[in-house]
Short mmCIF file of C-alpha atoms and ligand atoms in Angstrom, two decimals:
data_model
loop_
_atom_site.label_atom_id
_atom_site.label_comp_id
_atom_site.label_asym_id
_atom_site.label_seq_id
_atom_site.Cartn_x
_atom_site.Cartn_y
_atom_site.Cartn_z
CA MET P 1 0.00 0.00 0.00
CA PRO P 2 1.32 3.51 -0.81
CA ASP P 3 2.95 5.54 1.98
CA SER P 4 0.14 7.59 3.58
CA SER P 5 2.56 10.24 4.92
CA ALA P 6 3.86 11.03 1.41
CA PRO P 7 1.99 13.72 -0.53
CA ILE P 8 -0.30 13.17 -3.47
CA GLY P 9 1.05 14.97 -6.55
CA VAL P 10 -1.45 16.84 -8.71
CA PHE P 11 -0.72 18.79 -11.88
CA ASP P 12 -2.36 20.74 -14.67
CA SER P 13 -1.23 23.12 -17.41
CA GLY P 14 -2.21 25.88 -15.00
CA VAL P 15 -4.83 26.81 -12.45
CA GLY P 16 -7.66 24.67 -13.88
CA GLY P 17 -6.66 21.58 -11.90
CA LEU P 18 -7.34 23.51 -8.69
CA SER P 19 -10.97 22.47 -9.30
CA VAL P 20 -9.86 18.83 -9.00
CA LEU P 21 -7.63 19.64 -6.00
CA GLN P 22 -10.68 21.01 -4.17
CA ALA P 23 -12.56 17.74 -4.74
CA LEU P 24 -9.48 15.80 -3.56
CA ARG P 25 -9.24 17.89 -0.38
CA ARG P 26 -12.84 16.99 0.40
CA ALA P 27 -12.47 13.26 -0.32
CA LEU P 28 -9.06 12.89 1.37
CA PRO P 29 -8.93 15.43 4.22
CA GLN P 30 -6.07 13.52 5.87
CA ALA P 31 -3.81 13.73 2.79
CA GLN P 32 -0.95 16.08 1.96
CA PHE P 33 -1.00 17.60 -1.53
CA VAL P 34 1.60 19.14 -3.77
CA TYR P 35 0.14 20.82 -6.85
CA VAL P 36 2.06 21.98 -9.91
CA ALA P 37 0.55 24.55 -12.28
CA ASP P 38 2.67 24.46 -15.44
CA SER P 39 1.51 27.97 -16.30
CA ALA P 40 4.74 28.85 -18.12
CA HIS P 41 3.65 26.35 -20.77
CA ALA P 42 -0.13 26.87 -20.76
CA PRO P 43 -2.32 26.35 -22.64
CA TYR P 44 -1.63 22.67 -23.31
CA GLY P 45 -4.80 22.34 -25.35
CA GLU P 46 -3.43 24.20 -28.34
CA LYS P 47 0.03 22.52 -28.33
CA THR P 48 1.09 19.22 -29.91
CA ALA P 49 0.52 15.93 -28.10
CA ALA P 50 4.30 15.33 -28.11
CA PHE P 51 4.91 18.64 -26.28
CA VAL P 52 2.22 17.90 -23.69
CA GLN P 53 3.65 14.42 -23.18
CA GLU P 54 7.15 15.82 -22.63
CA ARG P 55 5.90 18.39 -20.07
CA SER P 56 3.80 15.76 -18.28
CA HIS P 57 6.84 13.50 -17.86
CA ALA P 58 9.02 16.40 -16.67
CA ILE P 59 6.46 17.30 -13.98
CA ALA P 60 5.88 13.70 -12.92
CA ARG P 61 9.66 13.29 -12.56
CA PHE P 62 9.92 16.49 -10.51
CA LEU P 63 7.08 15.43 -8.19
CA HIS P 64 8.53 11.97 -7.81
CA GLU P 65 12.17 12.97 -7.21
CA ARG P 66 11.72 16.19 -5.20
CA HIS P 67 8.54 15.42 -3.30
CA GLY P 68 8.46 11.61 -3.07
CA ILE P 69 4.80 11.48 -4.01
CA ALA P 70 2.64 8.48 -3.13
CA ALA P 71 0.35 8.93 -6.14
CA LEU P 72 -0.12 11.20 -9.13
CA VAL P 73 -3.35 12.86 -10.22
CA VAL P 74 -3.22 14.27 -13.75
CA ALA P 75 -5.79 17.04 -13.20
CA CYS P 76 -5.89 17.92 -16.89
CA ASN P 77 -7.96 16.28 -19.61
CA THR P 78 -5.46 17.30 -22.30
CA ALA P 79 -2.46 15.80 -20.47
CA THR P 80 -4.42 12.65 -19.65
CA ALA P 81 -5.25 12.19 -23.33
CA ALA P 82 -1.65 12.77 -24.42
CA ALA P 83 0.35 11.15 -21.64
CA ALA P 84 -1.59 8.93 -19.19
CA GLU P 85 -0.53 5.71 -20.89
CA SER P 86 3.17 6.58 -21.17
CA LEU P 87 3.22 7.90 -17.58
CA ARG P 88 1.76 4.58 -16.39
CA GLN P 89 4.49 2.74 -18.25
CA ALA P 90 7.27 4.97 -16.89
CA TRP P 91 6.07 4.79 -13.25
CA ALA P 92 4.46 1.38 -13.13
CA ASP P 93 4.50 1.22 -9.32
CA MET P 94 2.91 4.61 -8.72
CA PRO P 95 -0.90 4.87 -8.54
CA LEU P 96 -1.99 7.29 -11.28
CA VAL P 97 -5.40 8.84 -11.85
CA GLY P 98 -6.30 10.84 -14.95
CA VAL P 99 -9.22 13.10 -15.83
CA GLU P 100 -11.43 12.43 -18.81
CA PRO P 101 -14.58 14.13 -20.12
CA ALA P 102 -17.61 12.65 -18.35
CA ILE P 103 -19.11 10.93 -21.39
CA LYS P 104 -20.61 7.97 -19.56
CA PRO P 105 -22.32 9.98 -16.75
CA ALA P 106 -23.65 12.51 -19.31
CA ALA P 107 -25.15 9.75 -21.47
CA ARG P 108 -26.96 8.47 -18.37
CA LEU P 109 -28.23 11.92 -17.34
CA SER P 110 -29.48 13.25 -20.68
CA ARG P 111 -33.20 12.96 -21.44
CA THR P 112 -33.14 14.46 -24.95
CA GLY P 113 -30.13 12.37 -26.02
CA HIS P 114 -28.37 15.52 -27.27
CA ILE P 115 -25.20 16.19 -25.31
CA GLY P 116 -22.65 18.99 -25.67
CA VAL P 117 -18.94 18.57 -24.92
CA MET P 118 -16.63 21.53 -24.35
CA ALA P 119 -12.94 20.61 -24.22
CA THR P 120 -9.59 21.68 -25.63
CA ARG P 121 -8.49 21.03 -29.19
CA GLY P 122 -5.91 18.53 -27.87
CA THR P 123 -8.56 16.53 -26.01
CA VAL P 124 -11.21 16.40 -28.74
CA GLY P 125 -8.62 15.46 -31.37
CA SER P 126 -7.16 12.60 -29.32
CA ALA P 127 -7.55 8.88 -29.95
CA ARG P 128 -8.49 8.48 -26.31
CA PHE P 129 -11.48 10.79 -26.70
CA ALA P 130 -12.62 8.96 -29.85
CA ARG P 131 -12.45 5.70 -27.88
CA LEU P 132 -14.46 7.18 -24.99
CA LEU P 133 -17.23 8.26 -27.37
CA HIS P 134 -17.18 4.91 -29.10
CA ASP P 135 -17.28 2.91 -25.86
CA PHE P 136 -19.78 4.95 -23.84
CA GLY P 137 -21.49 7.37 -26.20
CA GLN P 138 -23.44 5.10 -28.51
CA GLY P 139 -27.07 5.99 -28.96
CA ALA P 140 -26.71 9.71 -28.13
CA HIS P 141 -26.04 12.72 -30.37
CA TRP P 142 -22.75 14.33 -29.41
CA HIS P 143 -22.10 18.01 -30.11
CA VAL P 144 -18.38 18.51 -29.60
CA ARG P 145 -16.51 21.80 -29.54
CA ALA P 146 -12.79 22.59 -29.27
CA CYS P 147 -13.02 25.77 -27.22
CA ASP P 148 -9.91 27.64 -28.38
CA GLY P 149 -8.93 30.54 -26.16
CA LEU P 150 -11.19 29.75 -23.21
CA ALA P 151 -8.65 28.05 -20.92
CA SER P 152 -6.16 30.88 -21.55
CA ALA P 153 -8.78 33.52 -20.79
CA ILE P 154 -9.55 31.79 -17.47
CA GLU P 155 -5.85 31.37 -16.73
CA ASN P 156 -5.16 35.07 -17.32
CA SER P 157 -8.29 36.66 -15.90
CA THR P 158 -7.74 39.26 -13.22
CA ALA P 159 -11.46 39.89 -12.59
CA ALA P 160 -12.55 39.56 -8.96
CA SER P 161 -15.26 37.18 -10.15
CA LEU P 162 -15.14 35.28 -13.45
CA LEU P 163 -18.88 35.96 -13.80
CA GLU P 164 -17.97 39.60 -14.36
CA ASP P 165 -15.24 38.95 -16.92
CA GLU P 166 -16.67 40.15 -20.25
CA LYS P 167 -14.08 38.39 -22.40
CA ILE P 168 -14.86 35.06 -20.73
CA ARG P 169 -18.59 35.64 -21.07
CA ALA P 170 -18.19 36.40 -24.79
CA LEU P 171 -16.04 33.28 -25.35
CA CYS P 172 -18.53 31.09 -23.49
CA ALA P 173 -21.39 32.55 -25.56
CA HIS P 174 -19.44 32.04 -28.79
CA HIS P 175 -18.54 28.40 -28.07
CA THR P 176 -21.92 27.33 -26.66
CA SER P 177 -23.86 28.89 -29.53
CA ALA P 178 -21.65 26.96 -31.96
CA LEU P 179 -22.65 23.74 -30.17
CA GLY P 180 -26.37 24.14 -30.99
CA GLN P 181 -29.67 24.86 -29.29
CA PHE P 182 -29.78 24.23 -25.54
CA GLY P 183 -32.93 23.32 -23.61
CA THR P 184 -35.04 20.39 -22.54
CA GLU P 185 -37.32 20.13 -25.61
CA ALA P 186 -36.85 17.27 -28.08
CA GLY P 187 -33.75 17.80 -30.19
CA GLN P 188 -32.19 20.31 -27.79
CA ILE P 189 -28.93 19.85 -25.86
CA ASP P 190 -29.92 19.28 -22.22
CA THR P 191 -26.53 18.18 -20.86
CA LEU P 192 -23.11 19.79 -21.21
CA VAL P 193 -19.84 18.05 -20.37
CA LEU P 194 -17.11 20.34 -19.01
CA GLY P 195 -14.19 18.45 -20.54
CA CYS P 196 -11.44 20.76 -19.33
CA THR P 197 -10.66 21.36 -15.66
CA HIS P 198 -10.40 25.12 -16.25
CA TYR P 199 -14.05 25.31 -17.37
CA VAL P 200 -15.34 24.28 -13.94
CA PHE P 201 -14.49 27.81 -12.82
CA VAL P 202 -16.86 29.32 -15.43
CA ARG P 203 -19.75 27.01 -14.50
CA ASP P 204 -21.83 29.98 -13.26
CA THR P 205 -21.24 31.93 -16.48
CA LEU P 206 -22.26 28.90 -18.58
CA GLN P 207 -25.32 28.18 -16.44
CA ALA P 208 -26.43 31.81 -16.70
CA LEU P 209 -26.09 31.66 -20.51
CA LEU P 210 -27.79 28.27 -20.97
CA GLY P 211 -30.52 28.49 -18.35
CA PRO P 212 -31.05 26.57 -15.11
CA LYS P 213 -32.43 23.40 -16.73
CA VAL P 214 -29.29 22.46 -18.63
CA GLN P 215 -27.14 20.04 -16.61
CA LEU P 216 -23.40 20.72 -16.45
CA VAL P 217 -21.22 17.70 -15.73
CA ASP P 218 -17.62 17.62 -14.53
CA THR P 219 -15.40 14.90 -13.13
CA GLY P 220 -13.70 16.37 -10.03
CA ALA P 221 -15.63 14.32 -7.45
CA ALA P 222 -15.33 11.08 -9.45
CA VAL P 223 -11.56 11.56 -9.79
CA ALA P 224 -11.27 12.15 -6.05
CA ARG P 225 -13.23 8.96 -5.28
CA GLN P 226 -11.07 7.00 -7.71
CA THR P 227 -7.89 8.34 -6.01
CA GLN P 228 -9.25 7.28 -2.63
CA ARG P 229 -10.01 3.79 -3.95
CA LEU P 230 -6.60 3.39 -5.59
CA LEU P 231 -4.80 4.42 -2.41
CA GLY P 232 -6.94 2.00 -0.44
CA TRP P 233 -7.87 4.74 2.02
CA ALA P 234 -11.10 4.73 3.99
CA PRO P 235 -13.61 7.41 2.94
CA ALA P 236 -12.49 9.70 5.75
CA ALA P 237 -14.61 12.61 4.52
CA SER P 238 -17.84 10.84 5.41
CA ALA P 239 -16.40 9.68 8.73
CA ALA P 240 -15.59 13.31 9.51
CA GLY P 241 -19.10 14.46 8.67
CA GLY P 242 -18.70 15.08 4.95
CA ASP P 243 -17.58 18.71 5.06
CA ALA P 244 -13.98 18.37 6.21
CA LEU P 245 -11.31 19.68 3.85
CA ALA P 246 -7.60 18.92 3.94
CA PRO P 247 -6.29 21.91 5.93
CA VAL P 248 -4.06 24.65 4.52
CA ALA P 249 -0.96 23.26 6.27
CA GLN P 250 -1.22 20.11 4.13
CA ILE P 251 -1.22 21.95 0.82
CA GLN P 252 1.63 23.23 -1.29
CA LEU P 253 0.93 24.99 -4.58
CA LEU P 254 3.74 25.48 -7.08
CA THR P 255 3.82 27.24 -10.43
CA THR P 256 6.29 27.38 -13.28
CA GLY P 257 4.69 30.69 -14.34
CA SER P 258 3.39 33.76 -12.55
CA LEU P 259 3.31 33.42 -8.77
CA ASN P 260 0.83 36.25 -8.52
CA ALA P 261 -1.63 34.53 -10.88
CA LEU P 262 -1.49 31.29 -8.86
CA GLN P 263 -1.94 33.17 -5.59
CA MET P 264 -4.95 35.03 -6.95
CA ALA P 265 -6.58 31.85 -8.23
CA ALA P 266 -5.89 29.94 -5.01
CA GLN P 267 -7.32 32.74 -2.91
CA ARG P 268 -10.35 33.52 -5.11
CA TRP P 269 -11.45 29.97 -5.82
CA LEU P 270 -10.17 27.84 -2.93
CA GLY P 271 -9.81 30.40 -0.14
CA LEU P 272 -6.13 29.44 0.27
CA PRO P 273 -3.60 31.95 1.63
CA LEU P 274 -0.71 33.37 -0.42
CA GLN P 275 1.85 31.48 1.70
CA CYS P 276 0.72 28.14 0.21
CA CYS P 277 2.17 29.21 -3.13
CA ALA P 278 5.69 29.28 -4.55
CA GLN P 279 7.38 29.47 -7.92
CA VAL P 280 9.49 26.56 -9.23
CA GLN P 281 11.46 25.64 -12.29
CA VAL P 282 10.65 22.34 -13.94
CA PRO P 283 12.94 22.10 -16.96
N1 LIG H 301 -7.05 22.23 -17.87
C1 LIG H 301 -6.67 21.49 -19.00
C2 LIG H 301 -7.65 20.39 -19.38
O1 LIG H 301 -8.33 19.90 -18.52
C3 LIG H 301 -6.09 22.15 -20.21
C4 LIG H 301 -6.23 23.59 -20.47
C5 LIG H 301 -5.16 24.04 -21.43
O2 LIG H 301 -4.05 24.25 -20.96
O3 LIG H 301 -5.42 24.12 -22.63
O4 LIG H 301 -7.73 20.01 -20.51
#
């Protein structure tokens, strides 16, 4: 069984994976976490699969060698699509959890059978995504959109609330209107998969645009449960009453890019203090 005093490593191209980290904190309040935002190289979604694979291995190596991690959570759909298999081969003994668009849960939830998927260009163009749709998406109509520019806009936003960021609102409107007609009538898209961990932070903007009846689906909680299962840890969150979060002292946030941007995101979205954050180099 993995060492329970060693931290769980989590990484993303930037701040998007903080949405997964929050779910992990809730599911594993006893765990230590070290998070890497590879913001110097974001966005991954508009880079080649080979580049994303190379960065993913560099970060996994850094987390393994410098932090002695017990497990790795790839909190990025794009990196999972490009690198999960090769990471598993390179670190065969280390439990690894990836993030994939929630195709199967969305197919179960949809009543109209029309489902939208928002993800990066790298994710929607991957063989892994094609396999997911083939294996779990049969019988539904899939409306898939590579949402260029959206992850970067979220990454770089300085607005106090993303709901008030006009550029983000315009990008969300542009991409969702390209997907089709949303609603609960026959032929309308009633379910939308958030297939990029950054998009979880614009959930309120999307819901406001699409109306309250459209269901938005992400994978943070499922990834956290899977991590708990893989580590063989008891579901401590429920034992502690369900609301416990891994405390600040157990969390370290690192970025290869702007320290200020990571601090802002951590404070705005997770309520974490500036002292949790530091800048690192991961060549
Ligand atoms: N957050 C990442 C994902 O889940 C990628 C965003 C990006 O860097 O393009 O796909």
